[in-house]
Structures are given as structure tokens and as C-alpha cells.
Amino acid sequence: MFHDVYDVIVVGGGHAGAEAAAAAANMGSKTLLVTMNLQNIGQMSCNPAMGGIAKGQIVREIDALGGYSGIVSDNTAIQFKMLNRSKGPAMWSPRVQSDRMLFAAAWRNMLEQTHNLDFYQDMVSDLLFDGDTIAGVVTTLGIEIKAKSVVLTSGTFLNGLIHIGEKQFGGGRAGESASFGITERLLSRGFESGRMKTGTPPRVDGRSLDYSKMVEQPGDTNPSTFSYALSTQPLSEQRSCHMTYTSPIVHDLLREGFDRSPMFNGRIKSIGPRYCPSVEDKINRFAEKERHQIFVEPEGWNTVEVYVNGFSTSLPEEIQFKALRAVVGFENVKFFRPGYAIEYDYFPPTQLKHTLETKSVEGLFFAGQINGTTGYEEAASQGIMAGINAHQYVNQKDPFTLSRDEAYIGVLIDDLITKGTEEPYRMFTSRAEYRTLLRQDNADVRLTPKSHAVGLASDERLRQMELQSGKAKSLISFFTKTSICPEDVNPMLDNKASAKVKQSLKMSKVLSRPNITMEDFLSYKPVADFVAEHDMDSSVLEQAEIQIKYAGYIAKEKSQADKLTQLDHVPIPKEFDYEKVKSLSIEARQKLTKIKPVTIAQASRISGVSPSDLSVLLVYMGR
């Protein structure tokens, strides 16, 4: 039934699995995607949206690498917003509201059009090994499928357990069975595992809501796109979301079910996402707050189903219903389905290399929630990196990794494998120490050349990036070299309540003022003519403006990154025996032995490894 030996088998068809399969196949590996239900490839299990704070940067990075998430998001969006516009550009984060059904259909369609990619619907219940090397998978039908590498992207399905009040039943997602066998096999190979929890809110009938009582949340007036590809276009029409609030009455009704809450009665023992708590957790932890925001998000263009963002819960369904009916605008709400919590197995990611290959089994890669993350974007980014590295492994090519100053994806993976996580990991801009360098506007400049070099990003993508980057550089040069006289610039400055000038200044100096924008210069004929002559779009203007305005900050951060990355060039031998270095602290010896950092820089980021420990290691490394 199958290819003799696949180069890559990807287990699971969620966001991580879809990106992994696409990447490996597009790079030339004969790839098989095995999933429990082919109808649910790319399924949005929770909220119908992509991007957001820091997550939007990740989607842009996936797209810059040649992944599909940005294109799928653009082609199935019903609303686009650039968040944090009131802050500096390092904080700007794109986000789309998606059509849930179209999103999954678009993913399936793109994967089916991907050369080298086969599909099979079945549950993988076991793994095949050849010594300490992966050799394939076994399905519940008893079929053995051989492979040179395997990427596990099991999501919330490994021994998944769903909770609604005092009821609990096996499942990886509502209406779908859990997956069994893989955890047990990996434990028998010496892996460590743990349990995590996540949750989802009720879905309701939008026809039963009174939107006139809520605050409308429209999309951007001039929406953009996620993808740098020319194949996607900004939305010409958008659907609004809405916002309402809980109240003390709602909180009291929710508390009535606390004695039957699996969170509070001990049924759920695992840890949930700190930054996306359930509504019962919010009113318990923040009892002094009289209200919490509820975002009312449509599920698509042609459905009345609505996602109640901010009301994630595992309380009994009758409590959910009674409390939600007390929310303004939800007085006559009808449920499509209640919210629930789900517990599932994960494997602490300190057991992985930077490539997401496991340390103890060659050719076996983990990506997504199996590594303790939460969120589509975090999963998809791990998927594309695992897919690339599975291909590289099979073809005996150099690993493909990204450092902390190159991408949010680099920060995410380094955090996971170096620090581990005991709660679902979510990306934030604050986790990135070089966020001025890692902006959403320059992901293609940072990553497309790297991806093209290993054979994923296409020639066309590289040409497009170089064309846009070249235009931005020429505009920066024009502003840096061209002066503007007082009589031309002072009317603009006066209009923006900015101090007038008495002599000619370089335009870059004027644009560097905090309240002056590139748009202000477009009414100045020399600039307008230059922009028109070189066919510069809004993305070019934005990138040039950011680089001019923040040149000093960017240069300073780049200098800091260069100094710190010098430690990345001090390798630690693979079999280095930390126990023989008695001048290391006991904690440092234990953690270094467990994590096995590959460079001094990685060792420096391990909790419990002090500066004095690093000094000792540098002496041993001959530095």
C-alpha cells in the first residue's frame, strides 16, 4: 500500500503537522502525513483567529520561510487588524479573524497540491525503531510504515481526557477520540512525560445575541496581509467582532458551580495556560475585579456560529448556560456546544535538540503541543522547523536553526529546549530580548535568504524580497542624502505642532521626529515623485520609515546581539562530563548534565547556571 520507505512521516494533521509535511515535501523528501481524520487537517480547535501579540510576528516568519500559514490565513480571513499601533513598531502585531471552515479547507487544498506528499487516515499507536534510530510507525490497523524520520505532532490527543463539570470522557477534541500507545512506547524508551491542560469556551448561535448592547470591534480601515507573497490580497470587505463584559452577577452564578468544577475539586491535576485562564480561574484569582472582557467573534462569512472569547470554562453545562445568559447582549443566548477542558500528555522539551530532534532517538522529531506549547502559531512554527530538519537529517545535510536575534521562532525553540516548561508556553514580545530587530515588517529580510539557501523558500520569494528590500534601501538613501528647506518643511511642522526649523535639514532628520510620519512627506513633490517613479507600496514606505526613525535603537540592539552571540561560537563537546568539574555548583552540574547545551551561550540561559559557572566552563574550553 505504501512507498517502500518514506523519507519523512508526519503524525498528526494540525497546524504543526501541516507545516511539517509541507516543508519536508517541498524540499524534496518523499513524505507521508498520517492523521486520524483527513477532514480535520488544519482544524482550528479553539479560537477562529491567527496572529496577535508576538504570534503575528511568528506567522510572518513562517511565511518568510516558505510555509503556508500566512497564505491560508490571508485567503480565509474575515477581518484584519494590526494590534499595538499606538506603541513602537517592535510591538506591532498582525492578527486576522478567520473563517473556520474555509481555513481547514484551504489547508487541505494546499497540501493536496503539494508534490511528494501522500496521505493516510489512521491512528498511529506505536513506533518502529532500529536501535536508537527511528524506523517508522505502526497504525491501529496493525500496518507498519517504514520511514527514515518521523515528526510527531500529536496536539492534545495523547491520552486526551475531556472535562465538563463532573463528567469526563476520553477525547483529543470535541467529537474525536484520543490517541493511545505513543506515550507508553516513548516512556519505555526512557522519555519523560507530563500532563497539561487547556480549555475552550462555548460556541453559541449568533442569531440569539443582541449586538446593539455590545461595543463593535471593526477591522482596520486599510487592512494588510500576513503573506509576503503576491498571491494574496488585502480584504475589501470585513466582518466586525464585538465586545461585552461579565459582571458581579455573572461571577456569582459561576461560583455556584465551583464545587463541581474539575479545576477546583481535584479532577484536573495538570497545569493550564497562565495567560489564557478559564473564566472560573479569572474570577477566583482576580476576585477584586467586577468585570472581565468578552470578545464575541464570528466563526466565518456564512455561519451564525459565534466563538465566545474570554469565557473558556469546564464548569457544568447548565452553569455555563445560566451565567452566560447574565452577560449583556447574551440574555437570550442559545448554545451550539458547551465549553470544556482537556488534559493531555506532553514531553518536556529539554529532551530535544535545537533542531527539535530528540536527543535519545535519531530521526525522531517533536513539534507543537507535544513540546508543551499552546497556540496555533507556536505549533506551526515548530512544525516548519521540524519538517525542514527532518529533510536535512535524511539527506545528511547541516541542521537548520535560528538564533534568538534572528527570529521569534528562534526564541521559542531556545526557551523550550534550554529552560523547559511546566505550563503551556505562549510567545510574548517580552520574551524576545532583540524585539527591535525581530519586527513583523522585516521577517522576509531576516529569513527568506536563509530558507532559500536550504531549498524551501522559492526563487520567486527571494526575488520579491530583494526587490522590496532594495526599494526600501533606496528610499532610505534618498531621505538621508536629500535636504529640505525651511519654507517647504515648516508648514508641515507647524501643522503637526512640531518646532520649526531655520535652516535646511536632511529629510531623515525631520522624519526622525516622533510626531512626523512618512505620510506627511508624501505631499512634498520630490518625495511623491520618487515614490511613484520607483513604484513603492505601503510596505516599502513603512519599512523605510521604521529604519530611519529607529536607526539608533536598531544599531544598538544589533551591537548587543553581536557581542552576546560570540558565546555561540564557543562549543561544548557533546560528551563533556560536568561531574568532573568540581568547581561548578551542584545545581549547575545537574542541569548542564540533563540539558547538554551545545554552546556556552545556551548554557548561559539555563536557570541555575551562574556567571561564575560560565567562567569555569570557559576556562575548561580554553577561553
XYZ file of C-alpha atoms in Angstrom:
623
model
C 0.000 0.000 0.000
C 2.856 2.355 0.714
C 6.125 3.680 -0.631
C 8.871 1.234 0.384
C 10.497 3.631 2.845
C 9.340 7.229 3.275
C 11.884 9.938 3.909
C 9.557 11.629 6.415
C 6.364 10.512 8.133
C 4.415 13.265 9.871
C 1.987 12.058 12.551
C -0.935 14.453 13.055
C -2.593 16.945 10.713
C -2.932 20.012 12.928
C -1.029 23.255 12.436
C 2.344 21.727 13.336
C 1.784 18.613 11.221
C 0.527 20.527 8.203
C 3.541 22.850 8.162
C 5.974 19.978 8.787
C 4.540 17.918 5.927
C 4.527 20.863 3.523
C 8.108 21.851 4.350
C 9.588 18.362 4.035
C 7.712 17.611 0.807
C 8.525 20.967 -0.797
C 12.215 20.418 -0.052
C 12.088 17.131 -1.950
C 11.515 14.476 0.717
C 9.017 11.706 -0.016
C 6.558 12.492 2.785
C 3.513 10.796 4.314
C 1.006 12.634 6.509
C -0.850 10.197 8.794
C -3.800 11.648 10.686
C -6.867 10.269 12.444
C -9.302 12.244 10.254
C -8.350 13.768 6.909
C -11.407 16.042 7.121
C -9.821 17.861 10.068
C -6.439 18.831 8.596
C -5.617 22.380 9.713
C -8.588 22.419 12.076
C -8.901 25.466 14.353
C -9.633 23.630 17.585
C -10.102 26.772 19.647
C -10.483 30.396 18.514
C -11.050 31.186 14.816
C -8.099 33.586 14.507
C -4.423 33.688 13.582
C -1.754 36.058 14.869
C -1.910 38.547 17.701
C 0.735 39.868 20.080
C 4.061 38.184 19.106
C 2.059 35.428 17.398
C 1.576 37.666 14.366
C 5.346 38.022 14.054
C 5.611 34.221 14.115
C 3.100 33.827 11.257
C 5.086 36.374 9.226
C 8.258 34.384 9.959
C 6.638 31.104 8.884
C 5.579 32.798 5.660
C 9.062 34.247 5.107
C 10.486 30.728 5.432
C 8.112 29.452 2.757
C 5.394 27.993 4.992
C 1.670 28.053 4.273
C 0.106 29.555 7.425
C 0.258 33.164 6.223
C -1.226 32.377 2.808
C -4.027 30.261 4.280
C -4.768 32.986 6.845
C -4.963 35.703 4.193
C -7.178 33.675 1.872
C -9.673 32.771 4.604
C -9.690 35.955 6.719
C -12.870 37.827 7.542
C -11.126 40.657 9.421
C -7.581 42.071 9.664
C -6.116 44.170 12.467
C -2.641 45.447 13.228
C -2.506 45.409 17.026
C -0.445 47.781 19.194
C -0.264 50.559 16.604
C -0.112 53.071 19.478
C 3.256 51.583 20.518
C 6.598 51.322 18.729
C 6.934 49.133 15.599
C 8.649 46.352 17.559
C 5.266 45.789 19.210
C 3.066 45.908 16.082
C 1.405 42.530 15.634
C -0.892 41.488 12.765
C -3.992 39.414 13.504
C -6.807 38.016 11.403
C -10.220 36.721 12.304
C -10.678 33.590 10.209
C -13.468 31.626 8.591
C -13.024 28.370 10.485
C -14.406 26.043 7.791
C -12.643 27.797 4.911
C -9.356 27.747 6.854
C -9.290 23.961 7.170
C -10.470 23.512 3.564
C -7.730 25.847 2.293
C -5.057 23.925 4.227
C -6.285 20.604 2.828
C -6.351 22.042 -0.701
C -2.807 23.445 -0.465
C -1.423 20.191 0.924
C -3.139 18.116 -1.764
C -1.423 20.281 -4.377
C 1.992 19.710 -2.763
C 4.280 17.404 -4.746
C 5.915 14.479 -2.854
C 3.152 14.389 -0.219
C 0.970 11.320 0.428
C -1.891 10.998 2.918
C -3.281 8.191 5.064
C -6.147 8.209 7.558
C -5.473 6.058 10.604
C -4.299 6.368 14.199
C -0.604 5.817 14.880
C -0.412 3.668 18.005
C 3.241 2.619 18.031
C 6.679 3.471 16.684
C 9.325 1.337 14.988
C 12.979 1.539 15.998
C 16.281 0.284 14.720
C 18.424 0.503 17.854
C 18.474 4.175 18.811
C 17.165 5.292 15.408
C 13.520 5.728 14.373
C 12.400 3.309 11.654
C 8.701 4.053 11.100
C 5.228 3.857 12.637
C 2.532 1.298 13.353
C -1.172 2.119 12.971
C -4.160 0.740 14.891
C -4.893 -1.464 11.862
C -1.512 -3.087 12.506
C 0.065 -1.625 9.380
C 3.800 -0.944 9.615
C 5.006 2.005 7.550
C 8.775 2.421 7.288
C 10.487 5.818 7.330
C 13.913 7.376 7.697
C 12.490 10.063 10.008
C 9.262 10.706 11.926
C 7.762 14.006 13.111
C 5.277 13.632 15.996
C 2.686 16.437 16.154
C 0.048 14.912 18.393
C -1.578 18.110 19.696
C -3.936 17.412 22.586
C -4.666 13.828 21.502
C -2.140 11.755 23.501
C -4.302 10.096 26.171
C -6.628 13.103 25.925
C -9.301 13.473 28.606
C -12.186 15.963 28.250
C -13.841 17.535 31.314
C -17.265 19.227 31.530
C -18.228 19.650 35.165
C -18.182 16.239 36.856
C -18.334 14.455 33.514
C -15.159 13.243 31.874
C -14.530 11.177 28.784
C -11.636 10.315 26.511
C -11.063 12.533 23.523
C -8.473 14.629 21.753
C -11.019 17.264 20.756
C -14.827 17.505 20.989
C -16.296 14.679 18.908
C -12.927 12.990 18.258
C -11.249 10.106 20.042
C -7.974 10.346 21.915
C -4.764 8.695 20.716
C -3.228 5.820 22.667
C 0.030 3.916 22.570
C 2.660 6.502 21.631
C 3.184 7.827 25.175
C 3.624 4.338 26.540
C 6.111 3.407 23.826
C 8.190 6.548 24.396
C 8.186 6.023 28.171
C 9.524 2.526 27.604
C 12.391 4.144 25.671
C 13.318 6.317 28.660
C 11.493 9.538 27.769
C 9.910 11.708 30.474
C 6.302 12.820 30.039
C 3.849 15.048 31.877
C 0.258 16.272 31.685
C -1.019 19.677 30.635
C -4.452 21.231 30.377
C -6.129 23.652 28.028
C -9.721 24.729 27.559
C -12.199 26.240 25.162
C -15.377 28.358 25.564
C -18.941 27.657 24.460
C -19.952 28.193 20.825
C -23.304 29.954 20.525
C -25.965 30.922 17.977
C -25.281 34.478 16.791
C -28.968 34.929 15.922
C -29.762 34.800 19.642
C -27.417 37.696 20.555
C -28.248 41.414 20.867
C -25.254 43.150 19.263
C -26.790 46.599 19.853
C -25.843 46.228 23.536
C -22.202 45.468 22.718
C -19.218 47.526 21.553
C -18.401 46.964 17.881
C -14.813 45.973 17.066
C -14.269 46.617 13.334
C -11.178 45.695 11.339
C -8.525 48.137 10.089
C -9.599 50.794 7.612
C -6.648 49.896 5.386
C -6.068 46.196 6.064
C -2.801 44.487 5.164
C -1.901 40.812 4.719
C 0.202 38.225 6.516
C 1.950 36.813 3.489
C 4.776 38.475 1.591
C 3.658 36.508 -1.476
C 1.978 38.451 -4.273
C -0.773 35.815 -4.469
C -2.781 37.198 -1.529
C -4.676 40.468 -1.415
C -5.976 42.675 1.437
C -9.626 42.266 2.395
C -12.068 44.534 0.556
C -14.869 43.590 2.949
C -14.694 42.673 6.640
C -16.891 41.339 9.427
C -16.858 43.059 12.807
C -16.294 41.410 16.155
C -17.986 42.773 19.290
C -17.096 43.227 22.934
C -19.097 42.931 26.122
C -18.316 42.254 29.797
C -19.046 39.897 32.645
C -20.479 41.356 35.871
C -20.696 40.531 39.604
C -23.972 38.739 38.856
C -22.259 36.569 36.247
C -19.437 35.839 38.690
C -21.861 34.782 41.420
C -23.669 32.433 39.031
C -20.353 30.878 38.001
C -19.341 30.382 41.638
C -22.459 28.241 42.138
C -20.736 25.540 40.142
C -17.311 25.729 41.768
C -17.961 22.656 43.913
C -18.492 20.677 40.690
C -15.625 22.326 38.794
C -12.908 19.837 37.799
C -10.418 22.669 38.316
C -11.331 23.094 41.956
C -12.425 19.636 43.060
C -9.171 17.916 42.128
C -10.265 16.061 38.990
C -7.871 18.175 36.887
C -4.388 17.904 38.323
C -2.397 19.341 35.409
C -1.466 22.985 34.788
C -3.318 25.168 32.296
C -2.113 28.199 30.310
C -1.238 31.052 32.677
C -2.029 33.759 30.123
C -5.299 32.306 28.852
C -7.098 31.259 32.038
C -10.624 29.906 32.215
C -13.358 32.288 33.311
C -13.695 30.468 36.654
C -9.955 30.783 37.187
C -10.136 34.533 36.414
C -12.900 35.271 38.903
C -11.167 33.122 41.519
C -7.681 34.669 41.053
C -8.916 38.221 40.480
C -11.829 38.299 42.876
C -11.493 42.077 43.286
C -12.347 42.698 39.614
C -16.000 43.394 38.936
C -15.881 42.543 35.241
C -13.841 40.812 32.541
C -13.891 41.393 28.788
C -15.751 39.025 26.486
C -14.938 39.164 22.768
C -17.739 37.977 20.506
C -16.096 36.539 17.397
C -17.934 35.293 14.276
C -16.797 31.878 13.037
C -16.991 32.774 9.349
C -18.680 34.576 6.480
C -21.694 32.278 6.123
C -22.356 30.829 9.559
C -24.232 32.082 12.591
C -21.898 30.215 14.966
C -20.045 32.536 17.352
C -16.938 31.977 19.481
C -17.185 33.491 22.993
C -13.544 34.536 23.548
C -12.781 35.113 27.247
C -15.335 32.603 28.532
C -13.259 29.409 28.407
C -14.678 27.060 31.017
C -15.055 23.469 32.194
C -17.941 24.156 34.580
C -21.147 22.063 34.303
C -23.024 22.991 31.124
C -26.097 24.271 32.972
C -23.888 26.656 34.989
C -22.193 27.849 31.793
C -25.598 28.498 30.223
C -27.102 30.276 33.232
C -24.039 32.533 33.718
C -23.677 33.403 30.030
C -27.323 34.453 29.871
C -26.498 37.099 32.511
C -23.883 38.706 30.210
C -25.075 41.891 28.473
C -26.238 41.018 24.966
C -26.464 37.284 25.767
C -29.823 37.378 27.585
C -31.450 35.003 25.061
C -28.352 33.038 24.060
C -28.662 29.582 22.537
C -25.772 27.123 22.830
C -24.307 25.195 19.925
C -21.976 23.383 22.319
C -20.617 23.979 25.834
C -17.059 24.814 26.758
C -14.746 22.126 28.097
C -11.240 21.491 29.412
C -8.900 18.846 28.063
C -5.897 17.143 29.660
C -3.241 15.515 27.504
C 0.297 14.129 27.566
C 3.339 16.206 26.638
C 7.081 15.569 26.729
C 9.304 18.150 28.487
C 11.181 19.787 25.591
C 14.572 19.733 27.330
C 14.746 16.249 25.759
C 15.188 17.885 22.327
C 17.987 19.423 20.292
C 17.662 22.865 18.649
C 16.512 21.049 15.511
C 13.562 19.578 17.507
C 15.083 16.117 17.043
C 15.013 14.047 20.221
C 18.361 13.560 21.927
C 17.889 9.862 22.595
C 16.365 8.695 19.288
C 17.892 9.730 15.980
C 15.466 10.842 13.291
C 12.548 11.360 15.701
C 11.252 14.947 15.892
C 8.591 16.533 18.138
C 6.587 19.645 17.195
C 3.648 21.523 18.715
C 1.750 20.856 21.904
C 3.676 17.637 22.487
C 6.502 20.046 23.452
C 4.378 21.943 25.980
C 3.343 24.945 23.877
C -0.094 26.439 23.347
C -1.405 28.219 20.273
C -1.673 27.535 16.549
C 1.187 29.861 15.691
C 3.682 28.361 18.143
C 2.764 24.882 16.856
C 3.024 25.831 13.185
C 6.447 27.417 13.683
C 7.774 24.257 15.333
C 6.214 22.222 12.546
C 8.015 24.014 9.753
C 11.343 23.817 11.616
C 10.878 20.100 12.327
C 9.905 19.455 8.703
C 12.973 21.293 7.412
C 15.278 19.484 9.819
C 13.774 16.064 9.121
C 14.620 16.632 5.451
C 18.103 17.838 6.355
C 18.649 14.804 8.595
C 17.546 12.308 5.952
C 19.814 13.941 3.370
C 22.753 14.225 5.797
C 22.805 18.000 5.476
C 23.611 20.619 8.114
C 20.874 21.317 10.699
C 18.733 24.407 10.133
C 18.385 26.508 13.298
C 17.518 30.096 14.103
C 19.136 32.085 16.909
C 17.403 34.406 19.365
C 18.443 37.511 17.420
C 17.221 36.076 14.102
C 13.597 35.164 14.810
C 10.838 34.790 17.379
C 10.893 31.153 16.268
C 14.496 31.039 17.499
C 13.456 32.476 20.869
C 10.596 29.983 21.170
C 12.688 26.905 20.441
C 15.640 28.055 22.556
C 13.329 28.761 25.509
C 11.765 25.319 25.203
C 14.888 23.201 24.903
C 17.034 25.245 27.294
C 14.579 26.174 30.041
C 11.812 23.649 29.506
C 8.263 24.464 30.565
C 5.916 23.170 33.240
C 2.913 25.109 31.944
C 1.644 25.659 28.380
C 4.189 28.006 26.773
C 2.902 31.064 24.939
C 5.023 33.544 22.995
C 5.108 37.231 24.008
C 7.162 40.127 22.690
C 8.671 40.423 26.188
C 10.321 37.007 25.790
C 12.483 38.350 22.945
C 15.450 40.446 24.078
C 16.009 41.641 20.477
C 12.452 42.568 19.545
C 13.517 45.792 17.795
C 15.362 43.558 15.332
C 12.550 40.980 15.146
C 9.754 43.163 13.788
C 6.807 41.895 11.783
C 7.724 44.148 8.836
C 11.169 42.645 8.180
C 10.624 38.896 8.637
C 11.248 38.286 4.926
C 14.550 40.187 5.009
C 15.650 38.184 8.047
C 14.577 34.710 6.996
C 13.828 34.272 3.292
C 17.519 34.170 2.244
C 18.222 31.536 4.935
C 15.298 29.394 3.853
C 16.150 29.786 0.169
C 19.692 28.606 0.894
C 18.386 25.254 2.198
C 15.876 24.851 -0.624
C 12.487 25.765 0.857
C 11.767 29.420 0.009
C 11.344 29.705 -3.757
C 13.442 31.745 -6.191
C 10.415 33.969 -6.731
C 10.115 34.623 -2.987
C 13.791 35.589 -2.815
C 13.494 37.903 -5.839
C 10.416 39.576 -4.361
C 12.185 40.101 -1.022
C 15.263 41.550 -2.699
C 13.125 43.863 -4.847
C 11.170 45.225 -1.856
C 14.283 45.477 0.320
C 16.135 47.281 -2.454
C 13.321 49.791 -2.797
C 13.354 50.454 0.952
C 17.131 50.961 0.905
C 16.900 53.420 -1.997
C 14.201 55.410 -0.201
C 16.297 55.483 2.977
C 19.266 56.689 0.945
C 17.114 59.362 -0.695
C 15.951 60.658 2.707
C 19.465 60.500 4.146
C 21.064 62.441 1.305
C 18.323 64.926 0.374
C 17.840 68.229 2.224
C 14.580 70.084 2.623
C 14.481 73.859 3.076
C 12.571 75.703 5.827
C 9.860 77.107 3.526
C 8.999 73.565 2.340
C 9.102 71.799 5.680
C 7.838 74.411 8.163
C 4.162 74.303 7.067
C 4.188 70.543 7.755
C 5.950 71.010 11.093
C 3.556 73.768 12.092
C 0.594 71.553 11.201
C 1.988 68.751 13.399
C 2.802 71.113 16.313
C 6.492 70.409 15.854
C 9.239 73.031 16.232
C 10.008 74.902 13.007
C 13.493 74.945 11.514
C 15.590 77.945 10.449
C 17.867 76.168 8.007
C 17.785 73.242 5.590
C 17.851 69.750 7.119
C 18.229 66.252 5.755
C 14.769 64.754 5.367
C 15.826 61.802 7.524
C 16.393 64.204 10.445
C 12.879 65.585 10.090
C 11.319 62.117 9.754
C 13.130 61.053 12.934
C 10.894 63.376 14.957
C 8.374 61.309 16.930
C 5.229 63.016 15.585
C 6.296 63.138 11.923
C 5.445 60.233 9.623
C 6.296 59.135 6.103
C 2.748 60.008 5.083
C 3.443 63.660 5.958
C 6.199 63.677 3.322
C 4.024 62.275 0.541
C 2.556 65.734 -0.079
C 6.096 67.034 -0.761
C 6.551 66.739 -4.538
C 10.160 65.447 -4.651
C 9.214 62.578 -2.315
C 5.931 61.850 -4.103
C 7.728 61.757 -7.445
C 10.477 59.467 -6.122
C 7.943 57.056 -4.622
C 5.873 56.983 -7.816
C 8.909 56.579 -10.070
C 10.123 53.528 -8.131
C 6.629 52.031 -7.678
C 6.857 51.846 -3.880
C 3.922 50.355 -1.988
C 2.886 50.924 1.627
C 5.083 48.094 2.942
C 8.200 49.715 1.434
C 7.267 53.099 2.905
C 6.642 51.509 6.318
C 9.944 49.628 6.347
C 11.931 52.702 5.289
C 10.230 54.872 7.910
C 10.909 52.370 10.693
C 14.570 52.011 9.760
C 15.064 55.790 9.616
C 13.188 56.549 12.832
C 14.706 53.743 14.895
C 18.185 53.580 13.325
C 19.931 54.284 16.641
C 17.945 51.693 18.590
C 18.369 49.072 15.856
C 22.142 49.623 15.693
C 22.477 49.425 19.489
C 20.474 46.206 19.707
C 22.413 44.670 16.820
C 25.679 45.508 18.599
C 24.452 43.874 21.819
C 23.336 40.792 19.896
C 26.697 40.510 18.140
C 28.556 40.647 21.465
C 26.392 38.015 23.106
C 26.399 35.708 20.099
C 30.173 35.474 20.350
C 29.470 32.862 23.026
C 27.573 30.864 20.383
C 30.931 30.212 18.765
C 32.305 28.533 21.897
C 31.114 24.923 21.528
C 30.802 22.404 24.343
C 31.855 18.849 23.397
C 28.863 16.509 23.091
C 30.103 14.077 25.756
C 31.528 16.682 28.148
C 31.495 15.329 31.733
C 30.265 18.108 34.028
C 30.629 15.903 37.091
C 34.422 16.123 36.851
C 34.283 19.941 37.124
C 34.028 20.186 40.913
C 34.184 23.995 40.896
C 30.757 24.093 39.243
C 27.827 24.420 41.625
C 25.854 21.227 42.258
C 22.747 22.731 40.628
C 24.749 23.783 37.548
C 26.261 20.302 37.211
C 22.848 18.654 37.443
C 21.143 20.948 34.934
C 24.026 21.032 32.468
C 24.200 17.231 32.534
C 20.452 16.957 31.879
C 20.118 19.599 29.139
C 23.515 19.104 27.471
C 23.874 22.601 25.950
C 25.830 22.702 22.702
C 27.407 26.142 23.259
C 28.403 28.391 26.156
C 25.668 30.812 25.050
C 22.983 28.151 25.519
C 24.480 27.182 28.877
C 24.224 30.824 29.986
C 20.444 30.737 29.508
C 19.839 27.722 31.744
C 18.185 28.652 35.017
C 20.577 27.906 37.870
C 23.784 28.332 35.856
C 25.535 31.388 37.320
C 28.121 33.754 35.760
C 30.815 32.093 37.890
C 29.790 28.688 36.497
C 30.175 30.097 32.986
C 33.641 31.398 33.844
C 34.657 27.931 34.978
C 33.334 26.404 31.749
C 35.168 28.998 29.647
C 38.426 28.050 31.359
C 37.789 24.383 30.574
C 37.013 25.322 26.945
C 40.391 27.054 26.772
C 38.952 30.584 26.624
